[in-house]
Amino acid sequence: MEQRTTTLAGKALLIGALLTLAAPGTAYANTAAVTVRTPGATLGPTAIDSSISTSAQCGSGLVSAGGINQATGTGTGSNGNHVLGTEPSSDGTTEYTGTTGVVGTDLTYWIAKGGSGGQLNSAFSTTPYAMCLTSNLINHTQVVMNKANTPTTAATVGLVTASCPSGSVLLGGGALVAPANTGNLKAIASFPTFNDSAHDFGKKAAADGDTNPDSWSAVGWDNSTNASNETYAYAICSGSGINVSGVTVKVRFTEASGPTTGGTGQTTTASCGSGDGTLVSGGAAISGGGVTSTDFTGPGSAGDHLNGSYPSDSSGNPVGNGTTSAASWTAYTHTGGMASTGTHSDAWALCANDGV
């Protein structure tokens, strides 16, 4: 009897040890965590063909991405507010618009930039969001910028792509268009992609369920012809020298028809699923649809634009300052004053597991 008791105890210890080794939380933990920071809304613009810039700052952690949300009000004037930029910054005011390549490291600020067209509303405002990442593995980041003199003709897609350096992993990205005072120029897309032939080197977006995209694309869009237009894309990548072979960044994507009625907006939301990892960033677009299977095409009207790309709950409501549990990303899209047949709204959520 004593011998049998010892054997059973030994088996129990062995099974316990095996269970400990197999426990998902032990071998495949995820230390990536994100806190959302936002200072709230800044009112404006208050003049036709003007812009405002506001920023959010990470008190701790590094920006893996950021977002923007705009209030438009109601009536005809609501068509004038639009996104000009959602972009990383070293100090909350500096924009990276010079030499392309790696432009910054370990940044903690995110800029949201809004512009007015030829219409105004007293309700106009812009709210910035910073996604503040902490991770036992990814403790440094780098920002890659690329730019192009585009779009220079009306209602044509001005697309540019920034790619992460080899050996790093994409965490998020951003977009900017300039000049800010033309009124008709806007950023209509900011999304994850791949620098490969299957994605036409950034012209096709990452699809739902894709893993580890390596690039970020931005799209400029203008009602009119302007030879000086510039579009900038920003890729937020893990820092150099970090072994990211165990990191998985999962893409979640949603596309919806609309908005198609003039002067209306809608929200479209993508969410991280169970086991996908922590929401670290997201993207948004107003497009011609089918953005993951064909090269990006513009929406149905030259006046269509974005009013938001931000962390949210699953119903599309923006999260508040200090939120640590955001798992969704929302695109807020809006038509101009004209009907827009064939227009679609696109949202991406990037969900990261650092494998630590």
CSV table of C-alpha atoms in Angstrom, one decimal:
chain,number,residue,atom,x,y,z
A,1,MET,CA,0.0,0.0,0.0
A,2,GLU,CA,2.8,2.4,0.9
A,3,GLN,CA,4.5,1.7,-2.5
A,4,ARG,CA,1.3,2.4,-4.4
A,5,THR,CA,0.8,5.7,-2.6
A,6,THR,CA,4.3,6.8,-3.5
A,7,THR,CA,3.6,5.9,-7.2
A,8,LEU,CA,0.4,7.8,-7.4
A,9,ALA,CA,2.0,10.8,-5.8
A,10,GLY,CA,4.8,10.6,-8.3
A,11,LYS,CA,2.3,10.4,-11.2
A,12,ALA,CA,0.4,13.4,-9.8
A,13,LEU,CA,3.6,15.4,-9.6
A,14,LEU,CA,4.5,14.5,-13.2
A,15,ILE,CA,1.0,15.4,-14.5
A,16,GLY,CA,1.2,18.7,-12.6
A,17,ALA,CA,4.5,19.5,-14.1
A,18,LEU,CA,3.2,18.7,-17.6
A,19,LEU,CA,0.2,20.9,-17.1
A,20,THR,CA,2.4,23.7,-15.9
A,21,LEU,CA,4.5,23.4,-19.0
A,22,ALA,CA,1.4,23.3,-21.2
A,23,ALA,CA,-0.3,26.3,-19.6
A,24,PRO,CA,-0.8,29.0,-22.2
A,25,GLY,CA,0.0,31.8,-19.8
A,26,THR,CA,3.3,30.3,-18.9
A,27,ALA,CA,4.9,29.5,-22.2
A,28,TYR,CA,3.2,32.1,-24.3
A,29,ALA,CA,2.5,35.1,-22.1
A,30,ASN,CA,1.9,38.6,-23.5
A,31,THR,CA,3.4,41.5,-21.7
A,32,ALA,CA,2.3,44.1,-24.3
A,33,ALA,CA,-0.1,46.6,-22.7
A,34,VAL,CA,-1.5,49.9,-23.9
A,35,THR,CA,-2.9,52.9,-22.1
A,36,VAL,CA,-4.9,55.4,-24.1
A,37,ARG,CA,-4.1,59.1,-23.4
A,38,THR,CA,-6.2,62.0,-24.7
A,39,PRO,CA,-6.5,65.6,-23.4
A,40,GLY,CA,-10.0,66.0,-24.9
A,41,ALA,CA,-11.2,68.2,-27.7
A,42,THR,CA,-9.7,71.4,-29.1
A,43,LEU,CA,-12.3,73.7,-30.8
A,44,GLY,CA,-11.9,74.8,-34.4
A,45,PRO,CA,-11.0,75.6,-37.1
A,46,THR,CA,-12.9,78.8,-36.9
A,47,ALA,CA,-12.0,80.2,-40.3
A,48,ILE,CA,-12.5,78.9,-43.9
A,49,ASP,CA,-9.5,77.0,-45.4
A,50,SER,CA,-7.6,76.8,-42.1
A,51,SER,CA,-6.3,74.1,-39.8
A,52,ILE,CA,-5.7,73.3,-36.1
A,53,SER,CA,-3.2,71.0,-34.5
A,54,THR,CA,-3.5,69.3,-31.1
A,55,SER,CA,-1.6,66.5,-29.4
A,56,ALA,CA,-1.7,63.7,-26.8
A,57,GLN,CA,1.3,62.6,-24.8
A,58,CYS,CA,2.3,59.4,-23.2
A,59,GLY,CA,3.3,59.9,-19.5
A,60,SER,CA,4.8,56.4,-19.6
A,61,GLY,CA,5.4,54.0,-22.4
A,62,LEU,CA,6.0,54.8,-26.1
A,63,VAL,CA,3.5,55.6,-28.8
A,64,SER,CA,2.7,52.6,-30.9
A,65,ALA,CA,0.2,54.7,-32.8
A,66,GLY,CA,-2.5,57.3,-32.2
A,67,GLY,CA,-5.8,58.6,-33.4
A,68,ILE,CA,-8.1,61.5,-34.2
A,69,ASN,CA,-11.8,62.2,-33.7
A,70,GLN,CA,-13.6,65.2,-35.0
A,71,ALA,CA,-16.9,66.9,-34.1
A,72,THR,CA,-18.7,68.3,-37.2
A,73,GLY,CA,-22.1,69.6,-35.9
A,74,THR,CA,-25.1,69.5,-38.1
A,75,GLY,CA,-26.4,71.3,-41.2
A,76,THR,CA,-24.5,72.3,-44.3
A,77,GLY,CA,-21.5,73.5,-42.4
A,78,SER,CA,-20.8,70.0,-41.1
A,79,ASN,CA,-19.4,69.0,-44.4
A,80,GLY,CA,-16.3,71.3,-43.9
A,81,ASN,CA,-14.4,69.6,-41.1
A,82,HIS,CA,-11.9,66.9,-42.2
A,83,VAL,CA,-8.7,65.0,-41.2
A,84,LEU,CA,-5.4,66.5,-42.4
A,85,GLY,CA,-3.2,64.3,-40.2
A,86,THR,CA,-2.8,61.7,-37.6
A,87,GLU,CA,1.0,61.5,-37.0
A,88,PRO,CA,3.8,60.8,-34.5
A,89,SER,CA,5.8,63.7,-33.1
A,90,SER,CA,8.8,64.3,-30.9
A,91,ASP,CA,7.3,67.1,-28.9
A,92,GLY,CA,3.6,67.5,-29.9
A,93,THR,CA,4.2,70.2,-32.5
A,94,THR,CA,7.1,69.1,-34.7
A,95,GLU,CA,6.0,67.3,-37.9
A,96,TYR,CA,8.3,64.9,-39.8
A,97,THR,CA,8.2,66.3,-43.3
A,98,GLY,CA,11.9,66.4,-44.3
A,99,THR,CA,14.3,63.7,-45.4
A,100,THR,CA,12.6,60.2,-45.7
A,101,GLY,CA,13.7,57.2,-43.7
A,102,VAL,CA,14.0,56.7,-39.9
A,103,VAL,CA,13.0,60.1,-38.6
A,104,GLY,CA,12.6,59.4,-34.8
A,105,THR,CA,13.0,56.9,-32.0
A,106,ASP,CA,11.2,56.3,-28.8
A,107,LEU,CA,8.5,59.0,-29.4
A,108,THR,CA,5.8,59.8,-26.8
A,109,TYR,CA,3.6,62.3,-28.6
A,110,TRP,CA,0.8,62.0,-31.2
A,111,ILE,CA,-0.6,64.9,-33.3
A,112,ALA,CA,-4.1,65.1,-34.6
A,113,LYS,CA,-4.6,67.8,-37.3
A,114,GLY,CA,-7.9,69.0,-38.5
A,115,GLY,CA,-8.9,71.3,-41.4
A,116,SER,CA,-11.9,73.2,-42.6
A,117,GLY,CA,-13.0,73.5,-46.2
A,118,GLY,CA,-15.3,76.2,-47.6
A,119,GLN,CA,-17.9,75.6,-44.9
A,120,LEU,CA,-17.8,76.2,-41.1
A,121,ASN,CA,-19.7,75.1,-38.0
A,122,SER,CA,-19.2,76.4,-34.5
A,123,ALA,CA,-19.2,72.7,-33.3
A,124,PHE,CA,-15.9,71.9,-35.1
A,125,SER,CA,-13.3,70.3,-32.9
A,126,THR,CA,-10.5,67.7,-33.0
A,127,THR,CA,-9.5,65.2,-30.3
A,128,PRO,CA,-6.1,63.4,-30.4
A,129,TYR,CA,-5.4,60.0,-28.9
A,130,ALA,CA,-2.0,58.4,-28.1
A,131,MET,CA,-1.6,54.7,-27.8
A,132,CYS,CA,1.0,54.2,-25.1
A,133,LEU,CA,2.8,50.9,-25.3
A,134,THR,CA,4.7,49.0,-22.6
A,135,SER,CA,6.3,45.7,-23.2
A,136,ASN,CA,9.1,43.6,-21.6
A,137,LEU,CA,10.4,43.0,-25.1
A,138,ILE,CA,9.6,46.0,-27.3
A,139,ASN,CA,11.1,48.8,-25.2
A,140,HIS,CA,12.3,50.9,-28.1
A,141,THR,CA,10.5,52.1,-31.2
A,142,GLN,CA,11.5,53.8,-34.5
A,143,VAL,CA,9.5,55.8,-36.9
A,144,VAL,CA,9.9,55.5,-40.7
A,145,MET,CA,8.6,58.3,-43.0
A,146,ASN,CA,8.0,58.3,-46.7
A,147,LYS,CA,6.4,61.0,-48.8
A,148,ALA,CA,5.3,61.8,-52.4
A,149,ASN,CA,4.3,64.9,-54.4
A,150,THR,CA,0.7,63.6,-54.7
A,151,PRO,CA,-2.2,63.9,-55.4
A,152,THR,CA,-1.7,66.7,-58.0
A,153,THR,CA,-5.0,66.4,-59.9
A,154,ALA,CA,-8.5,66.3,-58.6
A,155,ALA,CA,-10.2,63.1,-57.4
A,156,THR,CA,-7.1,61.0,-57.9
A,157,VAL,CA,-5.5,58.7,-55.3
A,158,GLY,CA,-2.3,60.0,-53.8
A,159,LEU,CA,-0.9,56.9,-52.1
A,160,VAL,CA,2.5,56.6,-50.4
A,161,THR,CA,3.9,53.7,-48.3
A,162,ALA,CA,6.5,53.6,-45.5
A,163,SER,CA,8.1,50.2,-44.6
A,164,CYS,CA,9.7,49.0,-41.4
A,165,PRO,CA,13.4,48.1,-41.4
A,166,SER,CA,14.3,44.4,-41.8
A,167,GLY,CA,14.2,42.6,-38.5
A,168,SER,CA,11.6,44.9,-36.9
A,169,VAL,CA,7.9,44.6,-36.6
A,170,LEU,CA,5.1,47.1,-37.5
A,171,LEU,CA,3.1,48.4,-34.5
A,172,GLY,CA,1.1,51.1,-36.2
A,173,GLY,CA,1.2,54.1,-38.5
A,174,GLY,CA,-0.1,57.5,-39.5
A,175,ALA,CA,-0.8,59.9,-42.3
A,176,LEU,CA,-0.4,63.6,-43.1
A,177,VAL,CA,-1.3,65.8,-46.1
A,178,ALA,CA,0.1,69.3,-46.8
A,179,PRO,CA,-0.4,72.2,-47.4
A,180,ALA,CA,-3.0,72.7,-44.7
A,181,ASN,CA,-4.7,75.8,-46.0
A,182,THR,CA,-6.1,74.7,-49.4
A,183,GLY,CA,-9.4,73.5,-48.0
A,184,ASN,CA,-10.0,70.7,-50.4
A,185,LEU,CA,-7.0,68.5,-49.6
A,186,LYS,CA,-7.5,65.8,-47.0
A,187,ALA,CA,-6.1,62.4,-45.7
A,188,ILE,CA,-8.7,59.8,-46.6
A,189,ALA,CA,-6.8,56.6,-45.7
A,190,SER,CA,-4.2,55.3,-43.2
A,191,PHE,CA,-3.8,51.5,-43.1
A,192,PRO,CA,-1.4,48.5,-42.6
A,193,THR,CA,-0.1,46.7,-45.6
A,194,PHE,CA,2.8,44.7,-46.9
A,195,ASN,CA,5.8,45.7,-49.0
A,196,ASP,CA,5.4,42.8,-51.5
A,197,SER,CA,4.1,42.1,-54.9
A,198,ALA,CA,0.9,40.4,-53.6
A,199,HIS,CA,-0.1,43.8,-52.1
A,200,ASP,CA,1.3,45.8,-55.0
A,201,PHE,CA,3.9,47.2,-52.6
A,202,GLY,CA,1.4,48.9,-50.4
A,203,LYS,CA,-1.5,49.7,-52.7
A,204,LYS,CA,-3.6,46.8,-51.4
A,205,ALA,CA,-4.3,46.8,-47.7
A,206,ALA,CA,-3.8,44.0,-45.1
A,207,ALA,CA,-6.8,41.8,-44.8
A,208,ASP,CA,-8.7,40.4,-41.8
A,209,GLY,CA,-6.6,37.6,-40.2
A,210,ASP,CA,-3.3,38.6,-41.8
A,211,THR,CA,-0.3,38.6,-39.5
A,212,ASN,CA,2.8,40.8,-39.2
A,213,PRO,CA,2.3,43.4,-41.9
A,214,ASP,CA,5.5,45.3,-42.4
A,215,SER,CA,4.3,48.6,-43.9
A,216,TRP,CA,1.9,51.5,-43.6
A,217,SER,CA,0.1,53.4,-46.4
A,218,ALA,CA,-1.4,56.9,-46.4
A,219,VAL,CA,-3.7,58.3,-49.1
A,220,GLY,CA,-4.3,62.0,-50.0
A,221,TRP,CA,-7.4,63.2,-51.8
A,222,ASP,CA,-8.3,66.6,-53.3
A,223,ASN,CA,-11.3,68.2,-54.9
A,224,SER,CA,-9.1,70.3,-57.1
A,225,THR,CA,-5.8,70.3,-58.9
A,226,ASN,CA,-2.8,71.4,-56.9
A,227,ALA,CA,0.8,70.8,-58.0
A,228,SER,CA,2.2,71.4,-54.5
A,229,ASN,CA,0.3,68.7,-52.7
A,230,GLU,CA,2.3,66.3,-50.5
A,231,THR,CA,1.2,63.1,-48.8
A,232,TYR,CA,3.2,61.5,-45.9
A,233,ALA,CA,3.1,58.0,-44.5
A,234,TYR,CA,4.5,57.0,-41.1
A,235,ALA,CA,5.3,53.4,-40.0
A,236,ILE,CA,5.8,52.9,-36.2
A,237,CYS,CA,8.2,49.9,-35.9
A,238,SER,CA,9.9,48.1,-33.1
A,239,GLY,CA,13.4,49.4,-32.3
A,240,SER,CA,16.5,48.1,-33.9
A,241,GLY,CA,18.4,45.2,-32.3
A,242,ILE,CA,15.3,43.7,-30.7
A,243,ASN,CA,14.6,40.0,-31.4
A,244,VAL,CA,11.0,40.1,-32.5
A,245,SER,CA,10.9,36.5,-33.9
A,246,GLY,CA,8.3,35.6,-31.3
A,247,VAL,CA,6.0,38.6,-31.9
A,248,THR,CA,2.7,38.3,-33.6
A,249,VAL,CA,0.7,41.3,-34.8
A,250,LYS,CA,-2.8,40.2,-36.0
A,251,VAL,CA,-4.9,42.3,-38.3
A,252,ARG,CA,-8.6,42.7,-37.9
A,253,PHE,CA,-10.5,44.4,-40.7
A,254,THR,CA,-14.1,45.5,-41.5
A,255,GLU,CA,-15.5,47.1,-44.6
A,256,ALA,CA,-19.0,48.5,-44.9
A,257,SER,CA,-21.0,50.2,-47.7
A,258,GLY,CA,-21.6,53.9,-47.3
A,259,PRO,CA,-22.0,56.7,-46.5
A,260,THR,CA,-23.7,57.5,-49.8
A,261,THR,CA,-26.1,60.3,-48.9
A,262,GLY,CA,-24.7,63.8,-49.2
A,263,GLY,CA,-23.8,65.5,-45.9
A,264,THR,CA,-23.9,62.3,-43.8
A,265,GLY,CA,-21.4,60.3,-41.7
A,266,GLN,CA,-21.1,56.8,-40.4
A,267,THR,CA,-18.8,54.7,-38.1
A,268,THR,CA,-17.3,51.3,-38.9
A,269,THR,CA,-15.4,49.3,-36.3
A,270,ALA,CA,-12.9,46.4,-36.2
A,271,SER,CA,-12.1,44.6,-33.0
A,272,CYS,CA,-9.4,42.3,-31.6
A,273,GLY,CA,-10.7,38.8,-30.9
A,274,SER,CA,-10.0,36.5,-28.0
A,275,GLY,CA,-6.4,35.4,-28.3
A,276,ASP,CA,-5.4,38.1,-30.8
A,277,GLY,CA,-3.4,40.1,-28.4
A,278,THR,CA,-3.5,43.7,-27.2
A,279,LEU,CA,-4.9,46.5,-29.4
A,280,VAL,CA,-1.8,48.6,-30.2
A,281,SER,CA,-3.1,50.7,-33.2
A,282,GLY,CA,-5.6,50.9,-36.0
A,283,GLY,CA,-6.4,52.4,-39.3
A,284,ALA,CA,-9.3,53.9,-41.3
A,285,ALA,CA,-10.3,54.8,-44.8
A,286,ILE,CA,-13.1,56.1,-47.0
A,287,SER,CA,-12.7,54.3,-50.3
A,288,GLY,CA,-14.2,52.7,-53.4
A,289,GLY,CA,-14.3,49.4,-51.6
A,290,GLY,CA,-12.4,46.1,-52.0
A,291,VAL,CA,-9.3,47.6,-50.5
A,292,THR,CA,-7.7,44.3,-49.5
A,293,SER,CA,-8.2,42.6,-52.9
A,294,THR,CA,-7.5,45.4,-55.4
A,295,ASP,CA,-5.3,48.5,-55.5
A,296,PHE,CA,-6.8,51.3,-53.4
A,297,THR,CA,-9.5,53.4,-55.2
A,298,GLY,CA,-11.0,56.6,-54.1
A,299,PRO,CA,-14.6,57.1,-52.8
A,300,GLY,CA,-17.5,58.1,-55.0
A,301,SER,CA,-17.2,61.9,-54.6
A,302,ALA,CA,-14.2,64.2,-54.4
A,303,GLY,CA,-15.7,65.8,-51.3
A,304,ASP,CA,-15.7,62.5,-49.3
A,305,HIS,CA,-13.4,62.5,-46.2
A,306,LEU,CA,-12.5,61.1,-42.9
A,307,ASN,CA,-13.6,62.6,-39.6
A,308,GLY,CA,-12.0,60.0,-37.3
A,309,SER,CA,-9.7,57.1,-36.8
A,310,TYR,CA,-9.6,56.2,-33.1
A,311,PRO,CA,-9.6,53.6,-30.3
A,312,SER,CA,-13.1,52.7,-29.3
A,313,ASP,CA,-15.5,50.2,-27.7
A,314,SER,CA,-17.1,47.6,-29.9
A,315,SER,CA,-20.0,50.0,-30.7
A,316,GLY,CA,-17.7,52.7,-32.1
A,317,ASN,CA,-17.7,55.0,-29.1
A,318,PRO,CA,-14.3,56.6,-28.4
A,319,VAL,CA,-12.6,55.5,-25.2
A,320,GLY,CA,-11.6,58.0,-22.5
A,321,ASN,CA,-8.3,59.1,-21.1
A,322,GLY,CA,-6.5,56.4,-19.1
A,323,THR,CA,-8.3,53.5,-20.7
A,324,THR,CA,-6.3,50.2,-20.6
A,325,SER,CA,-8.8,47.8,-22.0
A,326,ALA,CA,-9.6,49.2,-25.5
A,327,ALA,CA,-10.0,46.4,-28.0
A,328,SER,CA,-11.6,48.1,-31.0
A,329,TRP,CA,-10.7,50.7,-33.6
A,330,THR,CA,-13.3,52.9,-35.4
A,331,ALA,CA,-13.3,54.8,-38.7
A,332,TYR,CA,-15.6,57.8,-38.8
A,333,THR,CA,-16.3,58.6,-42.5
A,334,HIS,CA,-18.3,61.4,-44.0
A,335,THR,CA,-19.5,62.5,-47.4
A,336,GLY,CA,-19.3,66.1,-48.7
A,337,GLY,CA,-22.4,67.9,-49.9
A,338,MET,CA,-23.0,65.4,-52.8
A,339,ALA,CA,-24.4,61.9,-53.0
A,340,SER,CA,-21.5,59.4,-53.2
A,341,THR,CA,-22.5,56.1,-54.9
A,342,GLY,CA,-20.2,53.2,-54.4
A,343,THR,CA,-18.4,54.7,-51.3
A,344,HIS,CA,-17.2,52.3,-48.6
A,345,SER,CA,-15.9,52.7,-45.0
A,346,ASP,CA,-12.9,50.7,-43.8
A,347,ALA,CA,-11.5,50.0,-40.3
A,348,TRP,CA,-8.4,48.1,-39.2
A,349,ALA,CA,-7.4,47.0,-35.7
A,350,LEU,CA,-3.8,45.8,-35.0
A,351,CYS,CA,-3.5,43.4,-32.1
A,352,ALA,CA,-0.1,42.4,-30.7
A,353,ASN,CA,1.3,39.6,-28.7
A,354,ASP,CA,5.0,40.1,-27.8
A,355,GLY,CA,5.4,36.4,-26.9
A,356,VAL,CA,7.3,37.1,-23.7
